Coordinates of C-alpha atoms in Angstrom, one line a residue:
M14 CA -8.7 -20.6 70.1
K15 CA -10.4 -21.2 67.0
K16 CA -8.2 -18.5 65.7
N17 CA -5.3 -21.1 66.6
R18 CA -7.6 -24.0 65.0
K19 CA -7.6 -22.7 61.6
L20 CA -4.0 -21.4 61.2
L21 CA -3.2 -25.0 62.1
L22 CA -5.5 -26.1 59.6
F23 CA -4.6 -23.9 57.3
C24 CA -0.7 -24.8 57.9
V25 CA -2.1 -28.4 57.6
L26 CA -3.5 -28.5 53.9
A27 CA -1.0 -25.5 52.6
S28 CA 1.5 -28.0 54.0
I29 CA 0.0 -30.6 51.5
V30 CA -0.9 -29.1 48.7
S31 CA 3.3 -27.6 48.4
S32 CA 4.4 -30.8 49.4
I33 CA 2.2 -32.5 46.4
A34 CA 3.4 -29.3 44.2
L35 CA 7.1 -30.2 44.5
V36 CA 7.3 -33.7 44.1
I37 CA 5.3 -33.6 41.0
T38 CA 8.2 -31.2 39.1
P39 CA 10.4 -34.2 39.2
Y40 CA 7.6 -36.2 37.1
F41 CA 7.6 -32.9 34.3
L42 CA 11.0 -32.8 34.4
G43 CA 12.0 -36.1 33.4
K44 CA 8.7 -36.1 30.7
A45 CA 10.8 -32.7 29.8
I46 CA 14.2 -34.6 29.1
D47 CA 12.8 -37.7 26.8
G48 CA 10.9 -35.2 25.1
M49 CA 14.1 -33.8 23.8
V50 CA 16.3 -37.0 23.7
G51 CA 13.6 -39.3 23.4
Y52 CA 15.1 -42.5 21.5
Q53 CA 13.5 -41.8 18.0
N54 CA 11.8 -38.6 17.7
V55 CA 12.3 -34.8 19.7
D56 CA 9.3 -33.5 20.4
L57 CA 10.1 -29.6 21.2
K58 CA 6.5 -28.4 22.0
Y59 CA 6.4 -30.9 24.0
A60 CA 9.5 -30.3 26.2
I61 CA 7.8 -26.9 26.3
E62 CA 4.9 -27.4 27.9
M63 CA 6.3 -30.1 30.6
L64 CA 9.3 -27.6 31.4
S65 CA 6.2 -25.1 32.0
Y66 CA 4.5 -27.2 33.8
T67 CA 7.9 -27.5 35.9
A68 CA 7.6 -23.8 36.8
I69 CA 4.2 -23.3 37.4
A70 CA 4.4 -26.4 40.2
Y71 CA 7.8 -24.9 41.8
L72 CA 5.9 -21.6 42.1
I73 CA 3.1 -23.1 43.9
H74 CA 4.7 -24.5 46.2
F75 CA 7.0 -21.6 46.9
I76 CA 4.1 -19.6 47.7
L77 CA 2.2 -21.9 49.8
S78 CA 5.8 -22.4 51.3
W79 CA 6.1 -18.8 52.6
A80 CA 3.0 -18.9 53.3
T81 CA 3.3 -22.2 55.6
N82 CA 6.0 -20.7 57.5
R83 CA 4.2 -17.4 58.3
M84 CA 1.0 -18.9 59.4
A85 CA 2.9 -21.8 61.5
N86 CA 5.1 -18.8 63.3
R87 CA 1.8 -17.6 63.8
F88 CA 0.6 -20.7 65.2
S89 CA 3.8 -21.3 67.5
V90 CA 3.9 -18.0 69.3
R91 CA 0.0 -18.0 69.3
F92 CA -0.2 -21.8 71.0
V93 CA 2.3 -21.1 73.6
S94 CA 1.3 -17.3 74.2
N95 CA -2.2 -19.1 75.9
L96 CA 0.2 -22.0 76.9
R97 CA 1.7 -19.0 79.1
S98 CA -1.1 -17.8 80.4
K99 CA -2.4 -21.2 81.6
L100 CA 0.5 -21.4 83.4
M101 CA -0.3 -18.6 85.0
E102 CA -3.7 -18.9 86.0
K103 CA -2.9 -21.9 87.4
I104 CA 0.6 -21.4 89.2
S105 CA -2.1 -18.5 91.2
R106 CA -4.1 -21.5 91.9
L107 CA -1.6 -23.7 93.0
P108 CA -0.9 -23.7 97.2
I109 CA 2.0 -21.4 98.5
S110 CA 3.5 -24.5 98.9
F111 CA 4.6 -25.3 95.4
I112 CA 6.1 -22.0 95.6
D113 CA 8.3 -22.7 98.4
Q114 CA 9.3 -26.3 97.0
H115 CA 11.0 -25.7 93.6
A116 CA 13.3 -22.8 92.6
H117 CA 12.5 -20.0 91.3
G118 CA 14.5 -19.8 88.5
D119 CA 13.0 -23.0 87.5
I120 CA 9.2 -21.4 87.3
Q121 CA 11.1 -18.1 85.4
N122 CA 12.3 -21.0 83.4
L123 CA 8.6 -22.6 82.5
F124 CA 7.5 -18.7 81.6
V125 CA 11.0 -17.9 78.8
M126 CA 13.0 -21.0 78.0
D127 CA 11.0 -23.8 78.4
S128 CA 8.4 -21.7 76.5
E129 CA 11.0 -20.8 73.4
L130 CA 12.0 -24.2 73.0
I131 CA 8.4 -25.3 72.3
I132 CA 7.7 -22.4 70.2
D133 CA 11.1 -23.5 68.1
G134 CA 9.6 -27.3 68.2
L135 CA 6.5 -26.4 66.6
Y136 CA 7.8 -24.6 64.4
L137 CA 10.2 -27.0 62.8
L138 CA 6.8 -30.0 63.6
L139 CA 4.7 -28.1 61.4
T140 CA 7.1 -26.3 58.0
Q141 CA 9.9 -29.4 57.8
F142 CA 8.4 -32.2 59.7
L143 CA 4.5 -32.0 58.4
G144 CA 5.6 -31.2 54.9
G145 CA 8.6 -34.1 54.7
V146 CA 6.1 -36.8 55.2
F147 CA 3.9 -35.8 52.2
V148 CA 6.9 -36.0 50.4
V149 CA 8.5 -39.0 51.4
L150 CA 4.9 -40.6 50.6
V151 CA 4.4 -38.8 47.2
A152 CA 7.7 -39.5 46.3
A153 CA 7.7 -43.2 47.6
F154 CA 4.2 -43.5 44.9
Y155 CA 5.9 -42.5 41.9
M156 CA 9.0 -44.2 42.3
I157 CA 7.1 -47.6 42.4
R158 CA 5.6 -46.5 39.0
I159 CA 8.8 -45.7 37.7
N160 CA 10.8 -48.5 38.5
V161 CA 9.9 -51.3 41.7
V162 CA 13.6 -52.8 41.8
M163 CA 15.3 -49.1 42.5
S164 CA 12.2 -48.2 44.4
L165 CA 13.6 -51.6 47.0
V166 CA 17.0 -50.5 46.8
V167 CA 15.5 -46.9 48.5
F168 CA 13.5 -48.5 50.5
V169 CA 15.9 -50.9 52.7
M170 CA 18.0 -48.1 53.9
V171 CA 14.4 -46.6 55.3
P172 CA 14.4 -49.3 58.0
I173 CA 17.5 -48.9 59.3
V174 CA 17.6 -45.2 58.8
Y175 CA 14.4 -45.3 60.5
F176 CA 16.5 -47.6 63.7
T177 CA 19.6 -45.1 63.9
S178 CA 18.2 -42.3 64.8
K179 CA 15.4 -43.5 67.2
M180 CA 18.1 -44.8 68.8
I181 CA 20.6 -42.3 69.2
S182 CA 17.2 -39.7 69.5
R183 CA 16.0 -41.8 73.1
K184 CA 19.8 -41.7 74.1
S185 CA 19.5 -37.9 73.7
F186 CA 16.0 -37.0 75.2
G187 CA 17.2 -37.7 78.9
Y188 CA 20.4 -35.4 78.3
F189 CA 17.7 -32.5 77.1
Q190 CA 15.6 -33.5 80.1
R191 CA 17.8 -33.2 82.2
Q192 CA 20.1 -30.5 80.7
Q193 CA 16.7 -28.2 81.4
E194 CA 16.6 -29.3 85.1
L195 CA 20.6 -28.0 85.3
S196 CA 19.5 -25.1 83.4
G197 CA 16.5 -24.2 86.0
K198 CA 18.9 -24.8 88.8
L199 CA 21.8 -22.5 87.1
S200 CA 19.2 -19.8 86.7
G201 CA 18.1 -20.0 89.7
R202 CA 21.5 -20.1 91.7
T203 CA 22.8 -16.5 89.8
S204 CA 19.2 -14.5 90.5
E205 CA 20.0 -15.4 94.4
F206 CA 23.8 -14.5 94.1
V207 CA 22.5 -11.1 91.8
D208 CA 19.7 -10.4 94.5
N209 CA 22.3 -11.1 98.1
Y210 CA 25.0 -9.4 95.7
Q211 CA 25.9 -8.0 99.2
L212 CA 24.9 -10.7 101.8
V213 CA 27.7 -12.7 99.5
L214 CA 30.4 -10.1 99.5
T215 CA 30.0 -8.7 103.5
S216 CA 29.9 -12.9 103.7
N217 CA 33.6 -13.2 102.1
Y218 CA 31.4 -15.8 100.5
Q219 CA 32.1 -15.4 96.6
D220 CA 34.5 -18.4 96.2
Q221 CA 32.1 -20.5 97.7
A222 CA 29.7 -18.5 95.4
I223 CA 31.5 -19.3 92.7
H224 CA 32.5 -23.0 92.8
E225 CA 28.9 -23.6 93.7
F226 CA 28.3 -21.7 90.4
S227 CA 30.7 -23.8 88.8
T228 CA 30.0 -27.4 89.8
I229 CA 26.3 -26.7 88.2
N230 CA 27.7 -25.2 85.3
D231 CA 30.1 -28.0 85.2
E232 CA 27.8 -30.4 84.6
L233 CA 25.2 -28.5 82.9
N234 CA 28.4 -28.8 80.4
K235 CA 28.7 -31.8 80.3
V236 CA 25.2 -33.5 79.8
G237 CA 25.3 -30.3 76.8
E238 CA 28.0 -31.6 75.1
K239 CA 26.3 -35.3 75.6
A240 CA 23.1 -34.2 74.6
Q241 CA 24.3 -32.1 71.2
F242 CA 27.6 -35.1 70.3
M243 CA 24.3 -38.1 70.6
S244 CA 22.5 -35.3 68.7
A245 CA 25.0 -34.2 66.0
L246 CA 25.1 -38.3 65.4
T247 CA 22.4 -38.2 63.5
N248 CA 22.6 -36.3 60.4
P249 CA 26.5 -37.8 59.4
T250 CA 25.3 -41.3 59.8
T251 CA 22.0 -41.1 57.7
R252 CA 23.6 -39.0 54.9
L253 CA 26.1 -41.8 54.8
M254 CA 23.4 -44.1 54.4
N255 CA 21.7 -42.2 51.9
N256 CA 25.1 -41.3 49.7
L257 CA 26.1 -45.7 49.0
S258 CA 21.9 -46.1 48.2
Y259 CA 22.8 -43.2 45.2
V260 CA 26.0 -44.9 44.2
L261 CA 23.5 -48.8 44.5
L262 CA 20.8 -46.5 42.3
G263 CA 23.3 -45.0 39.6
L264 CA 24.1 -48.6 39.0
T265 CA 21.3 -50.0 38.9
G266 CA 19.6 -46.8 36.5
A267 CA 22.3 -47.2 34.1
F268 CA 22.2 -50.9 33.7
G269 CA 18.4 -50.0 33.1
V270 CA 19.2 -47.7 29.9
L271 CA 20.8 -49.6 28.6
N272 CA 18.6 -52.6 28.6
H273 CA 16.2 -49.8 27.5
T274 CA 14.4 -50.1 30.6
I275 CA 14.4 -47.2 31.5
T276 CA 14.6 -43.9 29.5
I277 CA 17.1 -41.2 30.6
G278 CA 14.3 -38.6 31.7
L279 CA 12.5 -41.2 34.0
M280 CA 15.9 -42.3 34.9
T281 CA 16.7 -38.2 36.3
S282 CA 12.9 -38.2 38.2
F283 CA 13.7 -41.0 40.3
L284 CA 17.3 -40.1 40.8
S285 CA 15.4 -36.4 42.0
Y286 CA 12.7 -38.5 44.3
S287 CA 15.3 -40.6 45.7
M288 CA 16.5 -37.6 46.8
M289 CA 13.6 -36.1 48.3
F290 CA 12.6 -39.5 49.2
S291 CA 15.9 -39.1 51.7
K292 CA 16.4 -35.6 52.0
P293 CA 13.4 -35.3 54.3
F294 CA 14.6 -38.2 56.7
N295 CA 17.9 -36.2 56.8
E296 CA 16.6 -32.8 58.2
F297 CA 14.4 -35.1 60.6
S298 CA 16.9 -36.4 61.9
A299 CA 18.4 -32.7 61.7
I300 CA 15.9 -30.8 63.8
I301 CA 15.2 -34.2 66.1
S302 CA 17.3 -32.6 68.8
Q303 CA 15.4 -29.6 69.2
I304 CA 11.9 -31.5 68.9
I305 CA 13.3 -33.8 71.5
A306 CA 14.2 -30.2 73.6
A307 CA 10.4 -29.0 72.8
K308 CA 8.8 -32.1 74.0
A309 CA 10.8 -32.1 76.9
S310 CA 10.3 -28.1 78.0
Y311 CA 6.4 -29.1 77.2
E312 CA 6.5 -32.0 79.6
R313 CA 7.9 -29.6 82.4
L314 CA 5.3 -27.1 81.5
Q315 CA 2.7 -29.9 81.4
K316 CA 3.6 -31.6 85.1
V317 CA 2.8 -28.5 86.2
L318 CA -0.8 -27.6 85.1
D319 CA -1.1 -31.2 85.8
E320 CA -0.8 -30.1 89.6
E321 CA -3.9 -30.2 91.6
D322 CA -5.8 -27.0 92.8
Q323 CA -5.4 -25.9 96.0
I324 CA -8.8 -26.7 98.1
D325 CA -11.0 -23.5 99.0
C326 CA -14.6 -22.9 99.8
T327 CA -17.0 -21.4 97.6
H328 CA -18.5 -19.4 100.0
E329 CA -18.6 -16.0 100.3
E330 CA -18.1 -14.2 103.6
R331 CA -18.5 -10.4 104.7
L332 CA -16.0 -10.8 107.8
E333 CA -15.7 -7.7 110.4
G334 CA -12.2 -9.4 112.2
K335 CA -13.5 -8.3 115.3
T336 CA -12.5 -12.4 117.3
V337 CA -9.8 -14.4 116.1
V338 CA -9.5 -18.4 118.4
F339 CA -7.0 -20.7 117.0
D340 CA -8.8 -24.1 119.0
N341 CA -6.3 -26.5 119.6
V342 CA -4.2 -26.5 116.4
N343 CA -1.7 -28.8 114.9
F344 CA 0.2 -28.2 112.1
S345 CA 3.4 -29.0 110.5
Y346 CA 5.0 -28.6 106.8
D347 CA 6.1 -32.3 105.9
G348 CA 2.8 -34.3 107.3
K349 CA 5.4 -35.4 110.1
N350 CA 7.7 -32.8 112.0
K351 CA 5.5 -30.9 114.0
I352 CA 6.2 -27.2 114.1
I353 CA 2.7 -25.8 115.4
E354 CA 1.3 -28.4 118.3
N355 CA -1.6 -27.6 120.4
L356 CA -1.7 -23.7 120.0
N357 CA -5.0 -22.4 121.4
L358 CA -5.6 -18.5 121.2
D359 CA -9.0 -15.9 122.7
I360 CA -7.8 -12.4 120.8
K361 CA -10.6 -9.5 121.3
P362 CA -10.9 -6.9 119.2
L363 CA -8.1 -4.4 118.0
S364 CA -6.0 -6.0 120.5
K365 CA -1.8 -5.7 120.1
V366 CA -0.8 -9.1 119.6
A367 CA 3.3 -9.5 119.8
I368 CA 4.7 -13.1 119.0
V369 CA 8.2 -13.4 120.0
G370 CA 10.4 -16.5 120.4
P371 CA 14.1 -17.8 118.8
T372 CA 14.3 -18.2 115.2
G373 CA 11.9 -21.3 114.2
A374 CA 9.1 -21.4 116.9
G375 CA 6.8 -21.2 115.2
K376 CA 5.9 -17.4 114.9
S377 CA 5.1 -16.9 111.2
T378 CA 4.2 -20.1 111.1
M379 CA 1.0 -19.2 113.4
L380 CA 0.7 -15.9 110.6
N381 CA 0.7 -18.1 107.5
L382 CA -1.9 -20.2 109.4
L383 CA -4.0 -17.1 109.7
M384 CA -3.8 -16.3 106.2
R385 CA -4.6 -19.5 104.9
Y386 CA -1.9 -19.9 103.1
Y387 CA -1.4 -23.3 105.2
D388 CA -4.6 -25.2 106.4
V389 CA -4.2 -27.0 109.6
D390 CA -3.7 -30.3 110.2
S391 CA -6.1 -30.6 113.4
G392 CA -7.7 -27.6 115.5
S393 CA -9.2 -24.7 113.9
I394 CA -8.9 -21.4 113.5
L395 CA -12.0 -19.3 114.2
I396 CA -12.7 -15.6 113.1
D397 CA -15.9 -13.6 114.4
D398 CA -16.7 -17.7 114.9
L399 CA -17.1 -18.7 112.0
N400 CA -14.6 -22.0 110.7
V401 CA -12.3 -20.8 108.5
D402 CA -12.0 -23.6 106.4
E403 CA -15.8 -23.4 106.0
V404 CA -15.5 -20.1 103.9
S405 CA -13.3 -18.7 101.1
R406 CA -9.8 -17.8 101.3
S407 CA -10.4 -14.1 99.3
S408 CA -13.3 -13.8 102.0
I409 CA -10.6 -14.3 104.6
R410 CA -7.9 -12.3 103.4
Q411 CA -10.4 -9.3 102.6
T412 CA -10.5 -8.6 106.7
M413 CA -6.7 -8.1 106.5
S414 CA -3.1 -6.7 105.4
I415 CA 0.2 -7.4 105.9
V416 CA 3.7 -6.0 106.2
L417 CA 6.7 -8.3 105.7
Q418 CA 9.9 -8.4 106.3
D419 CA 11.4 -7.5 103.1
P420 CA 9.5 -5.2 101.4
W421 CA 8.4 -6.0 98.1
L422 CA 8.3 -2.5 94.8
F423 CA 7.4 -4.0 91.3
E424 CA 8.2 -1.5 88.4
G425 CA 6.2 1.4 88.2
T426 CA 5.5 4.1 89.9
I427 CA 4.6 5.4 93.9
R428 CA 1.1 5.9 93.1
D429 CA 0.9 1.8 91.1
N430 CA 2.2 0.0 94.2
I431 CA 0.4 1.8 96.7
A432 CA -3.0 0.6 94.9
Y433 CA -1.7 -2.5 94.3
G434 CA -4.4 -5.0 95.3
N435 CA -6.7 -2.0 95.3
E436 CA -6.8 -0.5 91.7
M437 CA -9.9 1.6 91.9
A438 CA -8.7 3.9 94.8
S439 CA -9.3 7.5 94.0
E440 CA -6.2 9.3 94.8
E441 CA -7.6 11.0 97.8
E442 CA -7.6 7.8 99.4
I443 CA -4.1 6.8 98.1
I444 CA -3.0 10.0 99.1
R445 CA -4.6 9.3 102.8
A446 CA -3.3 6.5 103.3
A447 CA 0.6 7.7 102.6
K448 CA -0.3 10.6 105.0
Q449 CA -0.9 7.7 107.5
A450 CA 2.1 5.7 106.9
G451 CA 4.8 8.5 106.8
C452 CA 5.5 9.0 103.8
H453 CA 3.2 11.6 102.3
D454 CA 6.5 14.1 102.7
Y455 CA 8.6 12.2 101.5
I456 CA 6.9 11.1 98.6
I457 CA 6.2 14.9 97.1
S458 CA 9.5 16.3 97.9
L459 CA 10.3 13.8 94.4
D460 CA 10.7 15.9 91.4
D461 CA 7.3 13.7 90.0
G462 CA 5.9 12.9 93.4
Y463 CA 3.0 10.4 93.1
D464 CA 3.9 9.2 89.5
S465 CA 8.2 9.2 90.1
L466 CA 9.2 5.5 89.5
V467 CA 10.0 2.9 91.4
T468 CA 13.3 1.2 89.2
L469 CA 13.8 -2.9 89.4
G470 CA 14.3 -3.5 92.9
S471 CA 13.3 0.1 94.1
K472 CA 17.1 0.6 94.8
N473 CA 16.3 4.7 94.6
M474 CA 14.7 4.2 97.3
S475 CA 16.0 3.0 101.1
L476 CA 15.4 0.5 103.3
G477 CA 12.8 2.5 105.2
Q478 CA 11.2 4.3 102.9
K479 CA 10.5 1.4 101.0
Q480 CA 9.4 -0.3 103.9
L481 CA 6.4 3.1 104.8
I482 CA 5.4 2.6 100.7
T483 CA 4.2 -1.0 101.5
I484 CA 2.9 -0.2 105.2
A485 CA 0.9 2.8 102.8
R486 CA 0.0 0.3 100.6
A487 CA -1.1 -2.0 103.9
L488 CA -3.8 0.8 104.8
L489 CA -5.1 1.8 101.7
V490 CA -7.3 -1.7 101.3
D491 CA -8.9 -0.5 105.0
V492 CA -9.9 -3.6 107.0
P493 CA -9.9 -4.6 110.2
I494 CA -6.5 -7.1 111.3
I495 CA -2.8 -5.9 111.0
I496 CA -0.4 -8.3 110.5
L497 CA 3.0 -7.0 110.3
D498 CA 5.5 -10.3 110.5
E499 CA 9.1 -8.5 111.6
A500 CA 8.4 -5.6 109.3
T501 CA 11.1 -3.4 111.0
S502 CA 14.2 -6.1 111.8
S503 CA 15.6 -4.9 107.9
V504 CA 15.8 -1.0 109.1
D505 CA 18.5 0.9 111.1
V506 CA 16.9 2.6 115.3
V507 CA 15.7 5.6 113.7
T508 CA 14.4 4.4 110.7
E509 CA 12.5 1.5 112.7
R510 CA 11.0 4.6 115.9
H511 CA 9.6 6.7 112.8
I512 CA 8.0 3.5 112.2
Q513 CA 7.2 2.3 115.5
N514 CA 5.4 5.7 115.5
V515 CA 3.0 4.8 112.9
F516 CA 2.3 1.3 114.0
T517 CA 1.5 3.1 117.2
Q518 CA -1.1 5.2 115.9
I519 CA -2.5 2.1 113.5
M520 CA -2.8 -0.2 116.0
K521 CA -5.4 2.2 118.2
S522 CA -7.6 1.3 115.0
H523 CA -6.4 -2.0 114.0
T524 CA -6.5 -5.4 115.6
T525 CA -2.9 -5.8 115.3
F526 CA -0.6 -9.0 114.5
F527 CA 3.5 -8.5 115.1
V528 CA 6.6 -10.6 114.9
A529 CA 9.1 -8.6 116.5
H530 CA 12.5 -10.0 116.9
R531 CA 13.4 -7.1 119.1
L532 CA 11.5 -7.5 122.3
S533 CA 12.0 -3.8 123.5
T534 CA 9.0 -3.1 120.1
V535 CA 6.8 -5.1 122.2
T536 CA 6.7 -3.9 125.7
D537 CA 3.6 -2.3 125.5
S538 CA 1.6 -4.7 123.9
D539 CA -2.4 -6.3 124.9
M540 CA -0.7 -9.8 125.0
I541 CA 2.4 -10.9 124.2
L542 CA 2.4 -15.0 123.0
V543 CA 6.0 -16.6 123.5
M544 CA 6.7 -19.6 121.1
K545 CA 9.4 -21.9 122.1
S546 CA 9.6 -25.4 119.6
G547 CA 6.2 -25.0 118.1
R548 CA 4.6 -24.5 121.4
L549 CA 3.4 -21.4 123.3
V550 CA 4.6 -21.2 126.1
E551 CA 3.9 -18.4 128.2
Q552 CA 1.4 -15.7 127.3
G553 CA 0.9 -11.9 128.8
T554 CA 1.0 -8.3 129.2
H555 CA 5.0 -7.3 129.0
Q556 CA 5.6 -6.6 133.1
E557 CA 2.8 -10.0 133.4
L558 CA 5.7 -11.9 132.1
I559 CA 8.6 -10.1 133.1
E560 CA 7.6 -10.9 137.2
R561 CA 6.7 -15.0 136.3
K562 CA 10.8 -14.8 135.1
G563 CA 10.5 -18.5 132.6
F564 CA 11.0 -17.9 128.8
Y565 CA 10.6 -14.1 127.8
H566 CA 12.7 -12.9 130.8
E567 CA 15.2 -15.1 129.2
L568 CA 15.0 -13.8 126.0
Y569 CA 14.3 -10.3 126.7
M570 CA 17.3 -10.2 129.4
S571 CA 19.6 -11.9 126.7
Q572 CA 18.9 -8.7 124.3
Y573 CA 20.3 -6.3 127.1

């Protein structure tokens, strides 16, 4: 942070001195001209002296402009790098509902497109806008000293230029904000299309997907055209006004030279100052769209940074995960429509607990509450007789591992993927976990073994192989509770049988919760929880539930 402040201070001071060096050159140049074409005497020595000062001033301006550009670029990149880090830390502290409620493309855009726009905006602000302000101020000072009447001609045009630019920029700001929103939406839709391309093909959904993409793309195109059109109006408009001002100055100055109220040298200096005075305004209008876009992007990032952190208890507790109790638990995502209602459970140590029911019954939601991804609306969840609200989330999650329906692997080695979240694990522990998961033989059959690289999307592996590696990851942590959220629903029957054999061994030494779609996989469970519309409608062993001929019996028979 201190380095950034020093860079910013250097940029500001260098920009000020550079601007002063630039603006003082017309003064020396005018003096040199008067020395060579004076009314009475020609003073060549004086003219050469003034030209030397002009050259020195230009050299100082060049050196400091180069340094300002270099340091401004470094500051902008560092500032946004810190901003990205804060954003990543912030998102890690936000509730999972934030991720659920925002398109992933929008979140990705914050780190990429929005960040790049902020870098460009900051750079332009420090190198062109800031320097331009000082050029305007110093040029105005010298113009007034030379000729007040001619200065008024220039100054009259400034408010017109300013208010015209402001009116156009205000209009374009809304378009640029909408453009960024649509860009995020388009990025998310493109990501969905690519990630689920096989599903798109098998569902013959190409035309509809293209139509949805085109609808967003067309709107983005229209908004982009309007944004660029509005911002492009500013530059020609201000140039026209400045050129009219230049014509008036020429006429006024010519009369002054003829009447001997101003010298040719001072007239030349004044015309240079008038151009210096108007040029920054032209540059402001040319870069205003980029600064506005950067401002809109910064506001998008700041909006996330202003989100409230997830409230968490700071009390750390070493939980053994022996017992799990749901006591009259109620929960809804939106505060209105209950997903879980009056749920009561008492799970004993080393139990195999299956959770079944139709889609939307609340099966995965129950596990989300157990992991404290969400907090209950009322009631309580107890682990080892401790209310989970009274201990930190990290304490709870240190007692559990989860295997999801869609296995997730990142780019890196197989070893790194197994050790994810447990980087201090030894080679022996990693191999033991892989053997327990039943993927050790597959891994050592690869040319590089545990050092084999997983590609982007892990497309060099089958779904079953990926799932076994994620199971090894879950086992490496060595926790008392394992959660399996439809972990075999996406694999073939042979792979499912193999994974089920692995699970059978795991369940002997862990309390296990598993959501199942195929009821053939739950028949040997110690307890089956039957969910329907957020309610626990039945519970018991497979044999007990079949004999009752209730909702479970209906579900079971529908699969045979």
